[in-house]
Coordinates of C-alpha atoms in Angstrom, one line a residue:
Chain A
M274 CA 21.7 37.6 -48.5
D275 CA 21.1 34.0 -49.1
A276 CA 17.7 33.0 -50.3
K277 CA 15.7 31.2 -47.8
V278 CA 15.5 27.5 -48.7
N279 CA 12.2 26.0 -48.0
R280 CA 13.0 22.7 -46.3
K281 CA 10.3 20.1 -46.6
K282 CA 8.8 19.5 -43.1
L283 CA 9.2 15.9 -42.0
G284 CA 6.1 13.8 -42.1
L285 CA 4.9 12.3 -38.8
K286 CA 5.8 8.8 -39.8
E287 CA 9.2 9.8 -41.1
K288 CA 10.0 11.8 -37.9
Y289 CA 8.9 9.0 -35.7
K290 CA 11.2 6.6 -37.5
L291 CA 14.2 8.9 -37.3
L292 CA 13.6 9.8 -33.6
T293 CA 13.0 6.2 -32.4
R294 CA 13.8 3.2 -34.5
D295 CA 16.8 4.8 -36.2
L296 CA 18.3 5.2 -32.8
G297 CA 18.6 1.4 -32.5
W298 CA 22.2 1.0 -33.6
E299 CA 23.8 -2.3 -34.2
P300 CA 26.9 -2.5 -32.0
S301 CA 30.1 -3.3 -33.9
Y302 CA 32.8 -3.7 -31.2
H303 CA 30.8 -4.9 -28.2
A304 CA 28.6 -8.0 -27.9
K305 CA 24.9 -7.2 -27.6
E306 CA 24.6 -9.4 -24.6
K307 CA 27.2 -7.4 -22.8
I308 CA 25.4 -4.1 -23.5
F309 CA 22.1 -5.6 -22.3
P310 CA 23.2 -8.0 -19.5
Y311 CA 19.8 -8.2 -17.8
A312 CA 17.6 -9.1 -20.7
T313 CA 17.7 -12.9 -20.4
Y314 CA 18.1 -14.1 -16.8
E315 CA 14.4 -14.0 -16.0
G316 CA 13.8 -16.7 -18.6
I317 CA 11.7 -14.5 -21.0
K318 CA 12.6 -15.2 -24.6
I319 CA 12.4 -12.4 -27.2
H320 CA 13.2 -13.2 -30.8
D321 CA 12.4 -9.9 -32.6
W322 CA 12.3 -6.6 -30.8
D323 CA 11.1 -4.9 -34.0
K324 CA 7.7 -6.6 -33.5
W325 CA 7.1 -4.1 -30.6
E326 CA 4.4 -1.7 -31.6
D327 CA 4.3 1.8 -30.3
P328 CA 0.6 2.6 -30.0
F329 CA 1.1 6.3 -29.5
R330 CA 3.9 7.0 -31.9
L331 CA 4.9 9.9 -29.7
T332 CA 8.4 11.4 -30.2
M333 CA 10.4 13.2 -27.5
D334 CA 10.0 16.6 -29.1
S335 CA 6.2 16.4 -29.1
Y336 CA 6.3 15.0 -25.7
W337 CA 8.1 18.0 -24.2
K338 CA 5.8 20.5 -26.0
Y339 CA 2.7 18.7 -24.9
Q340 CA 3.7 18.3 -21.3
A341 CA 4.9 21.8 -20.9
E342 CA 1.5 23.1 -22.0
K343 CA -0.2 20.9 -19.4
E344 CA 2.3 22.1 -16.7
R345 CA 1.5 25.7 -17.4
K346 CA -2.2 25.1 -16.9
F347 CA -1.6 23.0 -13.8
Y348 CA 0.5 25.7 -12.0
A349 CA -1.9 28.5 -13.0
I350 CA -4.7 26.7 -11.2
I351 CA -2.5 25.7 -8.2
D352 CA -1.6 29.4 -7.8
A353 CA -5.2 30.5 -7.9
H354 CA -6.1 27.8 -5.3
A355 CA -3.4 29.1 -3.0
Q356 CA -4.2 32.8 -3.4
N357 CA -7.9 32.2 -2.9
N358 CA -7.6 30.1 0.3
G359 CA -8.9 27.1 -1.6
H360 CA -8.4 25.0 1.4
L361 CA -11.5 26.6 3.0
N362 CA -13.6 25.1 0.2
L363 CA -13.1 21.6 1.5
T364 CA -16.1 19.8 2.8
D365 CA -14.3 19.1 6.1
A366 CA -10.6 18.9 7.2
R367 CA -11.2 15.2 7.9
Y368 CA -10.8 14.7 4.2
L369 CA -7.1 15.7 4.6
S370 CA -6.3 12.3 6.2
A371 CA -6.8 10.7 2.8
L372 CA -4.4 13.3 1.3
K373 CA -1.8 12.8 4.0
I374 CA -1.7 9.0 3.4
F375 CA -1.5 9.6 -0.3
L376 CA 1.4 12.0 0.1
Q377 CA 3.3 9.8 2.5
A378 CA 2.8 6.5 0.8
I379 CA 1.8 7.0 -2.9
S380 CA 3.6 10.0 -4.1
P381 CA 7.0 8.5 -3.2
G382 CA 5.9 5.5 -5.2
E383 CA 5.6 7.7 -8.3
Y384 CA 9.2 8.7 -7.8
A385 CA 10.2 5.0 -7.3
A386 CA 8.3 4.2 -10.6
S387 CA 10.3 6.9 -12.3
K388 CA 13.6 5.3 -11.2
G389 CA 12.3 1.9 -12.2
F390 CA 11.3 2.9 -15.7
A391 CA 14.6 4.8 -16.2
R392 CA 16.4 1.6 -15.4
V393 CA 14.4 -0.8 -17.5
G394 CA 14.5 1.7 -20.4
R395 CA 18.2 1.1 -20.3
E396 CA 18.0 -2.6 -19.8
F397 CA 15.6 -3.5 -22.6
P398 CA 17.4 -4.1 -25.9
G399 CA 14.5 -2.9 -28.1
V400 CA 14.5 0.8 -29.0
G401 CA 10.7 1.1 -29.2
T402 CA 10.5 -0.1 -25.6
Q403 CA 13.4 2.1 -24.5
V404 CA 11.7 5.3 -25.8
A405 CA 8.3 4.3 -24.2
C406 CA 10.0 3.6 -20.9
Q407 CA 11.9 6.9 -21.0
M408 CA 8.7 8.9 -21.4
Q409 CA 7.1 7.0 -18.6
A410 CA 10.1 7.6 -16.4
I411 CA 9.7 11.4 -17.0
D412 CA 5.9 11.2 -16.5
E413 CA 6.3 9.5 -13.1
I414 CA 8.8 12.1 -11.8
R415 CA 6.4 14.8 -12.9
H416 CA 3.6 13.1 -11.1
A417 CA 5.6 12.9 -7.9
Q418 CA 6.5 16.6 -8.2
T419 CA 3.1 17.9 -9.2
Q420 CA 1.4 15.9 -6.4
I421 CA 3.8 17.3 -3.9
H422 CA 3.3 20.9 -5.2
A423 CA -0.5 20.4 -5.3
M424 CA -0.5 19.3 -1.6
S425 CA 2.1 21.8 -0.4
N426 CA -0.6 24.5 0.0
Y427 CA -2.3 22.4 2.7
N428 CA 1.0 22.0 4.5
R429 CA 0.9 25.7 5.3
F430 CA -2.3 25.3 7.3
Y431 CA -2.6 21.7 8.5
N432 CA -0.5 19.2 10.4
G433 CA 0.9 15.9 9.1
F434 CA 2.2 17.0 5.7
H435 CA 5.6 18.2 6.9
A436 CA 7.8 15.1 6.9
F437 CA 6.5 12.8 4.1
A438 CA 9.9 12.1 2.6
Q439 CA 11.4 10.9 5.9
Q440 CA 8.2 9.1 6.9
R441 CA 8.3 7.2 3.6
D442 CA 11.4 5.5 5.0
R443 CA 10.6 5.3 8.7
I444 CA 7.0 5.4 9.8
W445 CA 5.2 2.0 9.7
Y446 CA 2.2 2.1 7.2
T447 CA 4.2 3.7 4.4
S448 CA 6.4 0.6 4.1
V449 CA 3.5 -1.1 2.4
A450 CA 3.8 1.1 -0.6
R451 CA 7.5 1.3 -0.4
S452 CA 8.1 -2.4 -0.3
F453 CA 5.7 -2.8 -3.3
F454 CA 7.9 -0.6 -5.4
D455 CA 11.2 -1.9 -3.9
D456 CA 10.1 -5.4 -4.8
A457 CA 9.4 -4.4 -8.4
M458 CA 12.6 -2.4 -8.7
S459 CA 14.8 -5.2 -7.4
A460 CA 13.2 -7.6 -9.9
G461 CA 14.4 -8.0 -13.6
P462 CA 13.1 -5.6 -16.3
F463 CA 10.4 -8.0 -17.6
E464 CA 8.9 -8.6 -14.1
F465 CA 9.1 -4.9 -13.5
M466 CA 6.9 -4.3 -16.6
I467 CA 4.3 -6.9 -15.5
A468 CA 4.4 -5.5 -11.9
I469 CA 4.1 -1.8 -12.6
G470 CA 3.3 -1.5 -16.3
F471 CA 0.6 -4.2 -16.4
S472 CA -0.7 -5.2 -13.0
F473 CA -0.6 -1.7 -11.4
E474 CA -1.1 0.6 -14.3
Y475 CA -3.5 -1.5 -16.3
V476 CA -5.4 -3.8 -14.0
L477 CA -5.6 -1.7 -10.8
T478 CA -4.9 2.0 -11.6
N479 CA -8.6 2.8 -12.2
L480 CA -9.3 1.7 -8.7
L481 CA -6.8 4.2 -7.4
F482 CA -7.2 7.2 -9.6
V483 CA -10.9 7.3 -10.5
P484 CA -12.3 7.0 -6.9
F485 CA -9.5 9.2 -5.6
M486 CA -10.0 12.0 -8.1
S487 CA -13.8 11.9 -7.8
G488 CA -13.4 11.9 -4.0
A489 CA -11.3 15.1 -4.4
A490 CA -13.8 16.7 -6.6
Y491 CA -16.8 15.8 -4.3
N492 CA -14.9 17.3 -1.4
G493 CA -13.8 20.6 -2.9
D494 CA -10.1 19.7 -3.3
M495 CA -9.4 21.6 -6.5
A496 CA -5.7 21.2 -6.1
T497 CA -5.8 17.4 -6.3
V498 CA -8.5 17.4 -9.0
T499 CA -6.2 19.6 -11.2
F500 CA -3.4 17.1 -10.7
G501 CA -5.7 14.3 -11.7
F502 CA -6.6 16.0 -15.0
S503 CA -3.0 16.7 -15.7
A504 CA -2.0 13.1 -15.1
Q505 CA -5.0 11.6 -16.9
S506 CA -3.6 11.6 -20.5
D507 CA -0.3 10.1 -19.2
E508 CA -2.2 7.3 -17.5
A509 CA -3.9 6.4 -20.7
R510 CA -0.4 6.1 -22.3
H511 CA 0.9 4.0 -19.4
M512 CA -2.0 1.6 -19.6
T513 CA -1.5 1.1 -23.2
L514 CA 2.2 0.5 -22.7
G515 CA 1.5 -2.1 -20.0
L516 CA -1.0 -3.9 -22.3
E517 CA 1.3 -3.7 -25.3
C518 CA 4.2 -5.1 -23.3
I519 CA 2.3 -8.2 -22.1
K520 CA 1.0 -9.0 -25.5
F521 CA 4.4 -8.6 -27.0
M522 CA 6.0 -10.9 -24.5
L523 CA 3.3 -13.5 -25.0
E524 CA 3.5 -13.4 -28.7
Q525 CA 7.3 -13.8 -28.8
D526 CA 7.6 -17.3 -27.4
P527 CA 5.2 -19.8 -25.9
A528 CA 7.6 -20.6 -23.1
N529 CA 7.0 -17.1 -21.7
L530 CA 3.4 -17.9 -20.7
P531 CA 4.0 -19.7 -17.4
I532 CA 6.5 -17.1 -16.2
I533 CA 4.1 -14.2 -17.0
Q534 CA 1.2 -16.0 -15.4
S535 CA 3.1 -16.4 -12.2
W536 CA 4.0 -12.7 -12.2
I537 CA 0.4 -11.7 -12.8
D538 CA -0.6 -13.9 -9.9
K539 CA 2.0 -12.3 -7.7
W540 CA 1.5 -8.7 -8.7
F541 CA -2.3 -8.6 -8.8
W542 CA -2.3 -9.7 -5.1
R543 CA 0.4 -7.3 -4.1
G544 CA -1.4 -4.4 -5.8
F545 CA -4.7 -5.5 -4.3
R546 CA -3.3 -5.4 -0.8
L547 CA -1.9 -2.0 -1.4
L548 CA -5.1 -0.6 -2.7
G549 CA -7.0 -1.6 0.4
L550 CA -5.8 1.9 1.7
V551 CA -7.9 3.5 -1.1
G552 CA -10.9 1.5 0.1
T553 CA -10.5 2.9 3.6
M554 CA -10.4 6.4 2.2
M555 CA -13.6 5.9 0.2
D556 CA -15.6 4.2 2.9
Y557 CA -14.4 6.2 5.9
M558 CA -12.4 9.3 5.1
L559 CA -14.4 11.2 2.6
P560 CA -16.9 13.6 4.4
K561 CA -18.9 13.5 1.2
R562 CA -18.8 10.0 -0.3
V563 CA -18.6 9.1 -3.9
M564 CA -19.4 5.4 -3.8
S565 CA -18.4 2.5 -1.5
W566 CA -15.2 0.5 -2.1
R567 CA -17.5 -2.5 -2.8
E568 CA -19.2 -0.5 -5.6
A569 CA -15.9 0.8 -7.0
W570 CA -14.6 -2.8 -7.1
D571 CA -17.7 -4.1 -8.9
I572 CA -17.2 -1.4 -11.6
Y573 CA -13.5 -1.0 -12.0
G574 CA -12.3 -4.4 -10.6
V575 CA -14.8 -7.0 -11.7
A576 CA -16.3 -5.5 -14.9
N577 CA -13.0 -4.2 -16.3
G578 CA -10.9 -7.1 -15.0
T579 CA -13.3 -9.7 -16.4
A580 CA -13.2 -8.1 -19.9
L581 CA -9.4 -7.9 -19.8
F582 CA -8.8 -11.5 -18.8
K583 CA -11.3 -12.6 -21.4
D584 CA -9.3 -10.8 -23.9
L585 CA -6.0 -12.3 -22.7
A586 CA -7.5 -15.8 -22.6
R587 CA -6.5 -16.3 -26.2
Y588 CA -2.9 -16.3 -25.2
G589 CA -3.6 -18.8 -22.4
I590 CA -3.6 -16.3 -19.6
R591 CA -6.2 -16.9 -16.8
P592 CA -7.3 -14.5 -14.1
P593 CA -5.0 -14.2 -11.1
K594 CA -5.4 -17.2 -8.8
S595 CA -6.1 -14.9 -5.8
W596 CA -9.1 -13.4 -7.5
D597 CA -11.7 -15.3 -5.4
D598 CA -10.0 -14.4 -2.1
A599 CA -9.8 -10.8 -3.3
E600 CA -13.5 -10.8 -3.9
A601 CA -14.2 -12.3 -0.5
G602 CA -12.1 -9.6 1.2
I603 CA -13.8 -6.7 -0.4
D604 CA -16.7 -6.6 2.1
H605 CA -14.2 -6.5 5.0
M606 CA -10.9 -4.8 4.2
S607 CA -11.9 -1.1 4.6
H608 CA -13.4 -1.8 8.0
Q609 CA -10.4 -3.9 9.1
F610 CA -8.0 -1.1 8.1
M611 CA -10.0 1.8 9.7
L612 CA -10.3 -0.1 13.0
G613 CA -6.6 -0.6 12.8
F614 CA -5.8 3.0 12.0
Y615 CA -8.0 4.1 14.9
Q616 CA -6.5 1.9 17.6
W617 CA -2.9 2.6 16.4
S618 CA -3.6 6.3 15.7
F619 CA -0.9 7.3 18.3
G620 CA 1.5 6.2 15.7
T621 CA 0.0 7.7 12.5
C622 CA 0.9 11.0 11.0
F623 CA -2.8 11.6 10.1
H624 CA -6.0 11.6 12.1
S625 CA -8.7 8.9 12.3
W626 CA -12.0 9.0 14.1
I627 CA -15.0 6.9 15.1
P628 CA -17.6 7.0 12.4
S629 CA -20.8 8.9 13.2
D630 CA -24.2 7.1 13.5
E631 CA -25.0 8.4 10.1
D632 CA -21.8 7.1 8.7
M633 CA -22.5 3.7 10.3
A634 CA -26.0 3.6 8.8
W635 CA -24.5 4.2 5.4
L636 CA -21.8 1.5 5.9
A637 CA -24.5 -1.0 7.0
E638 CA -26.5 -0.2 3.8
K639 CA -23.4 -0.6 1.5
Y640 CA -22.1 -3.7 3.3
P641 CA -25.3 -5.7 4.1
K642 CA -23.2 -8.9 4.3
S643 CA -20.6 -7.8 6.8
F644 CA -21.0 -4.4 8.6
N645 CA -23.8 -5.0 11.1
Q646 CA -22.7 -8.5 11.9
Y647 CA -19.0 -8.0 12.4
Y648 CA -18.0 -4.3 12.5
L649 CA -20.8 -2.4 14.1
P650 CA -20.5 -4.1 17.5
R651 CA -16.8 -3.2 17.6
W652 CA -17.3 0.5 16.7
Q653 CA -20.1 0.7 19.3
H654 CA -17.8 -0.6 22.0
I655 CA -15.0 1.7 20.9
K656 CA -17.5 4.6 21.0
K657 CA -18.4 3.6 24.6
L658 CA -14.8 3.5 25.6
A659 CA -14.2 7.0 24.2
E660 CA -17.4 8.4 25.9
A661 CA -16.1 6.9 29.2
G662 CA -12.9 8.9 28.8
T663 CA -10.8 5.9 28.1
P664 CA -10.4 5.9 24.4
F665 CA -9.1 2.7 22.9
K666 CA -5.4 2.6 22.2
N667 CA -3.8 -0.7 21.3
F668 CA -0.2 -0.6 22.4
G669 CA 0.2 -4.2 21.3
V670 CA 1.6 -3.1 18.0
A671 CA 0.8 -5.2 15.0
K672 CA 2.2 -8.3 13.6
L673 CA 3.2 -7.5 10.0
C674 CA 3.1 -9.7 6.9
Q675 CA 6.7 -10.5 5.8
T676 CA 5.7 -10.0 2.1
C677 CA 3.2 -7.1 1.8
Q678 CA 4.2 -5.5 5.2
L679 CA 0.6 -4.8 6.1
P680 CA -0.5 -5.5 9.7
T681 CA -2.1 -8.9 9.6
V682 CA -5.6 -7.5 10.1
F683 CA -7.3 -9.8 7.6
T684 CA -9.7 -12.6 8.5
E685 CA -9.9 -16.1 7.0
P686 CA -11.5 -15.9 3.5
D687 CA -14.4 -18.2 4.7
E688 CA -14.6 -17.1 8.4
A689 CA -14.8 -13.4 9.1
S690 CA -14.6 -13.8 12.8
L691 CA -11.2 -15.3 12.9
L692 CA -7.9 -13.6 12.0
C693 CA -6.0 -15.2 9.2
H694 CA -2.7 -16.6 10.6
R695 CA 0.0 -18.0 8.3
E696 CA 3.5 -18.8 9.3
G697 CA 6.6 -20.6 8.0
D698 CA 10.2 -21.3 8.8
Y699 CA 13.1 -20.6 6.6
K700 CA 16.7 -21.3 7.6
G701 CA 15.7 -21.5 11.2
E702 CA 13.8 -18.2 11.3
K703 CA 10.1 -17.8 11.8
Y704 CA 8.1 -15.7 9.3
H705 CA 4.5 -14.6 9.3
Y706 CA 2.1 -13.7 6.5
C707 CA -1.3 -12.2 6.0
S708 CA -2.6 -14.7 3.6
D709 CA -1.9 -17.9 1.5
H710 CA -0.9 -15.7 -1.4
C711 CA 1.6 -13.6 0.4
K712 CA 3.1 -16.8 1.8
E713 CA 3.4 -18.2 -1.7
I714 CA 5.1 -15.1 -2.9
F715 CA 7.6 -15.5 -0.1
D716 CA 8.1 -19.2 -0.7
N717 CA 9.0 -18.6 -4.3
E718 CA 11.8 -16.2 -3.4
P719 CA 12.7 -16.4 0.3
E720 CA 16.1 -14.9 -0.1
K721 CA 14.5 -11.7 -1.2
Y722 CA 11.8 -11.4 1.4
I723 CA 13.8 -12.3 4.5
Q724 CA 15.4 -8.9 3.9
S725 CA 12.2 -7.0 4.4
W726 CA 12.6 -4.0 6.6
L727 CA 9.5 -4.4 8.8
P728 CA 9.0 -1.2 10.7
L729 CA 7.4 -2.7 13.8
P730 CA 10.0 -5.3 14.6
Q731 CA 12.5 -2.6 13.8
L732 CA 10.9 -0.4 16.5
F733 CA 12.4 -2.7 19.1
Q734 CA 15.9 -2.8 17.5
A735 CA 18.5 0.0 17.1
P736 CA 18.2 2.9 17.2
N737 CA 15.0 3.2 19.2
F738 CA 14.8 -0.1 21.2
G739 CA 11.1 0.1 21.8
D740 CA 11.1 3.7 23.2
I741 CA 7.9 5.2 21.6
G742 CA 8.9 8.8 22.3
A743 CA 12.3 8.3 20.7
W744 CA 10.6 6.6 17.8
M745 CA 8.2 9.6 17.3
A746 CA 11.1 12.0 17.2
W747 CA 12.9 9.6 14.7
V748 CA 9.9 9.6 12.4
D749 CA 9.2 13.3 12.9
L750 CA 5.8 12.8 14.4
K751 CA 4.6 15.4 16.9
D752 CA 2.6 13.7 19.6
G753 CA -0.8 15.3 20.2
I754 CA -0.6 17.3 17.0
D755 CA -0.1 15.1 14.0
N756 CA -1.6 11.9 15.4
G757 CA -4.6 10.7 17.2
D758 CA -8.3 11.4 16.9
Y759 CA -9.5 14.1 14.6
V760 CA -12.1 15.1 17.2
G761 CA -10.3 17.6 19.4
S762 CA -7.3 18.0 17.0
Q763 CA -5.7 21.3 16.0
D764 CA -6.7 20.6 12.4
E765 CA -10.3 20.4 13.4
A766 CA -10.2 23.6 15.5
N767 CA -8.3 25.6 12.9
F768 CA -10.5 24.5 10.0
Q769 CA -13.7 25.4 11.9
A770 CA -12.3 28.8 13.1
W771 CA -11.0 29.8 9.7
R772 CA -14.1 28.6 7.9
G773 CA -16.2 30.5 10.4
L774 CA -14.2 33.7 9.5
A775 CA -14.7 33.1 5.8
T776 CA -18.4 32.3 5.8
S777 CA -19.9 34.4 8.6
N778 CA -19.5 37.8 10.4
S779 CA -18.3 36.1 13.6
N780 CA -15.3 37.6 15.2
A781 CA -14.2 34.2 16.6
Q782 CA -10.5 34.0 16.5
A783 CA -8.6 31.1 15.1
Q784 CA -7.7 29.0 18.1
G785 CA -4.8 27.0 16.9
E786 CA -1.5 28.1 15.6
Q787 CA -0.4 28.1 12.0
Chain B
M958 CA 16.1 -21.3 -6.8
A959 CA 15.5 -19.2 -3.7
V960 CA 15.6 -16.0 -5.7
V961 CA 15.6 -15.1 -9.4
A962 CA 19.1 -13.7 -9.8
M963 CA 22.0 -13.8 -12.3
K964 CA 24.4 -15.4 -9.8
P965 CA 24.2 -17.1 -6.4
Y966 CA 22.6 -14.7 -3.9
V967 CA 22.1 -15.0 -0.2
G968 CA 19.9 -12.6 1.8
V969 CA 20.5 -11.3 5.3
P970 CA 17.4 -11.6 7.6
R971 CA 16.6 -8.3 9.3
D972 CA 14.9 -9.4 12.5
V973 CA 17.1 -12.1 14.0
V974 CA 17.0 -12.3 17.8
A975 CA 20.6 -11.1 18.1
N976 CA 19.3 -7.6 17.2
F977 CA 17.0 -7.3 20.2
N978 CA 19.4 -6.7 23.0
G979 CA 18.7 -9.9 24.9
M980 CA 14.9 -9.7 24.3
Q981 CA 12.7 -11.5 21.9
L982 CA 9.4 -10.9 20.1
V983 CA 6.3 -12.8 21.1
Y984 CA 3.0 -12.5 19.3
A985 CA -0.3 -13.3 20.9
S986 CA -3.8 -13.5 19.4
W987 CA -7.1 -14.1 21.1
D988 CA -9.3 -16.1 18.7
H989 CA -12.6 -14.5 17.7
H990 CA -11.7 -11.3 19.6
L991 CA -11.2 -8.8 16.8
L992 CA -11.4 -5.6 18.8
F993 CA -7.6 -6.1 18.5
A994 CA -7.1 -5.5 14.8
S995 CA -4.0 -7.8 14.6
S996 CA -2.0 -10.1 16.7
L997 CA -0.4 -8.3 19.6
M998 CA 3.4 -7.9 19.5
M999 CA 5.4 -7.9 22.7
C1000 CA 9.2 -7.6 23.2
L1001 CA 10.0 -9.7 26.3
P1002 CA 13.0 -11.3 28.1
P1003 CA 13.1 -15.0 27.3
Q1004 CA 13.6 -15.7 31.0
M1005 CA 10.2 -14.2 31.8
K1006 CA 7.9 -16.8 33.5
F1007 CA 4.8 -17.7 31.5
R1008 CA 2.7 -16.6 34.4
E1009 CA 4.4 -13.2 34.5
F1010 CA 3.8 -12.9 30.8
V1011 CA 0.1 -13.7 31.1
E1012 CA -0.6 -11.7 34.2
G1013 CA 1.6 -8.8 33.1
P1014 CA 1.9 -7.5 29.5
L1015 CA -0.8 -9.7 28.0
T1016 CA -3.4 -8.9 30.7
V1017 CA -2.7 -5.2 30.3
L1018 CA -3.1 -5.2 26.5
L1019 CA -6.3 -7.2 26.7
Q1020 CA -8.1 -4.8 29.1
P1021 CA -10.2 -2.9 26.5
D1022 CA -12.1 -6.0 25.5
P1023 CA -15.3 -6.5 27.5
D1024 CA -14.5 -10.2 28.0
A1025 CA -11.0 -9.5 29.4
G1026 CA -12.1 -9.8 33.0
K1027 CA -13.9 -13.1 32.4
I1028 CA -10.9 -15.1 31.1
E1029 CA -10.1 -18.2 33.3
W1030 CA -6.5 -18.7 32.4
N1031 CA -6.5 -22.3 33.7
K1032 CA -9.2 -23.2 31.2
V1033 CA -7.8 -21.4 28.1
Q1034 CA -6.9 -23.5 25.1
W1035 CA -3.5 -22.6 23.6
L1036 CA -2.0 -23.0 20.2
K1037 CA 1.6 -22.5 19.4
S1038 CA 2.5 -22.4 15.7
D1039 CA -1.0 -23.9 15.1
Q1040 CA -0.3 -26.9 17.4
A1041 CA -2.1 -27.6 20.7
F1042 CA 0.1 -26.4 23.5
T1043 CA -0.1 -26.8 27.3
P1044 CA 2.1 -24.1 28.9
D1045 CA 3.9 -24.5 32.2
F1046 CA 3.0 -21.3 33.9
E1047 CA 5.9 -21.5 36.3
A1048 CA 8.5 -22.1 33.5
S1049 CA 10.1 -19.4 31.4
L1050 CA 9.1 -18.5 27.9
K1051 CA 12.3 -20.1 26.7
D1052 CA 11.6 -23.3 28.7
N1053 CA 8.1 -23.4 27.3
G1054 CA 9.7 -23.5 23.8
I1055 CA 8.4 -20.1 22.9
V1056 CA 11.0 -19.0 20.4
H1057 CA 11.7 -15.5 18.9
K1058 CA 8.6 -14.4 16.8
A1059 CA 6.5 -17.3 18.0
L1060 CA 2.8 -16.9 17.7
L1061 CA 0.6 -18.0 20.6
R1062 CA -3.1 -18.2 19.9
F1063 CA -5.6 -18.8 22.7
K1064 CA -9.3 -19.7 22.7
T1065 CA -11.9 -19.0 25.3
P1066 CA -15.0 -20.9 24.1
G1067 CA -18.3 -19.2 25.1
L1068 CA -16.8 -15.7 25.5
N1069 CA -17.6 -13.5 22.5
S1070 CA -19.4 -10.3 23.6
L1071 CA -18.5 -8.3 20.5
L1072 CA -19.7 -10.9 18.0
K1073 CA -23.4 -10.7 17.0
Q1074 CA -25.3 -13.8 17.6
G1075 CA -25.3 -16.1 14.6
A1076 CA -21.8 -15.0 13.7

């Protein structure tokens, strides 16, 4: 028998070098430009890819080990949640509307981010960047999967979760998130990094995840909280990658600055528009509220953003030019969205509702500058219409912004009683926008945005030609079940009946069907 | 450059009028009446008379607003693509120069039940 040789274990530094930098071979029979054809056309100049620093020094073998451990814990808790009827611990089934929007619009975005990072990992010539992007690509696909698994338990009991994959492509409000990621994925690799890696992951992600996960915790949704914990360490890595990437690009060549600044201007605004959906969830959809969207913005937007852009000022970067308009919109956007969701709820695969008097008192307190003056009178009128048996449905479907694809529900930055209309012509066609900033994004690359697949103009084209019933079948929306007001819905009836069975001795039978 | 690309690139617009089976889109927005969360989209035949448009689909959609019954259409101030516009009620949308995806805004000074005083 051979004697066992004691091999010296590799040191961390040595292992890191072997598993990353040493993979960066010098090509001998192909030109480097041919192997990495997408590295230069955006105008970003990189002189030395070795200057790229990997802040985490994580290698693939440790990555697998670490993630597998997290996955084991995650699925153990998800199983326990399912076996113990965890859905009955929710504060109220209204909360599920927030989850339905998340599943239909945001989880597919994680999948899109995975595809995007896999692609740019191939397109960047630097090996440090390639490895970091590869890990993030795997993270993002795990996030899509674990979110879907975490929410699948609710799909057994409640309506509206069943067709998220199809609805991602077909229903109207999901195109906001889809177009955001499509825009990034059809850009070059450097713009993709500023779009997703920096603007979304670094500047805006805290506004998405922190309020969302606290909202889940406050409202008894242990499945989503568990996902949040599992994703948290990945998010820290993603944020660092985004920040590292922008600093690297700025340090490589002074000519990169104006290009990067224009991407920051663009992607901050696109991200800000998308996150308005989170504001609506925080202000209207959580039965037990965490904080208002205004408060979240003051903490995670203003305080963090100010510090970040102060830090980047030494490279010549200034805050996004839409910053002031964003700030002006904060007191209005969640109300504008919820009023829209309510009046178009015949076409949403989630429920909305009229806020209660108590809700409205809270909104008035949190939005002293806007709620009582602008939004309370509308809600009161809508309430009157519902009480009269003629609930408000707006069949004049919305005009969409050609760039961000949101319904143009926003008012002028300096006049909250007037809708903001912007239009333009390009090659003989008319286009409409929600804001000056979305118009400017369009005007910079019109050939890209004229191709936007806008779901509401599409409603009147093939295959549905304006037939709402046919459209509902096409988007797999069951009229009277998945859509409309929460009050009187099957979700409401089932939740109350099951919760009654779980918490009392009543023999009341579940009224709805499973 | 109209798009950042490696070679010349031409996009295909998705919502050209040819896709609408002889119809066209018209957007309408009632200034300072925000019960309607966005501009109203209607898919209409270009031959429709302006009067039929106002008294038909537009009037139906405006019903939920408490001011709807008080609109005096002969006094309404119109804007088409942000320019003042005097429609001919007996002429068609087309002959009024209302092209596919045109936005018509209208103002009714003095009517604003759902805006608090001082707004």
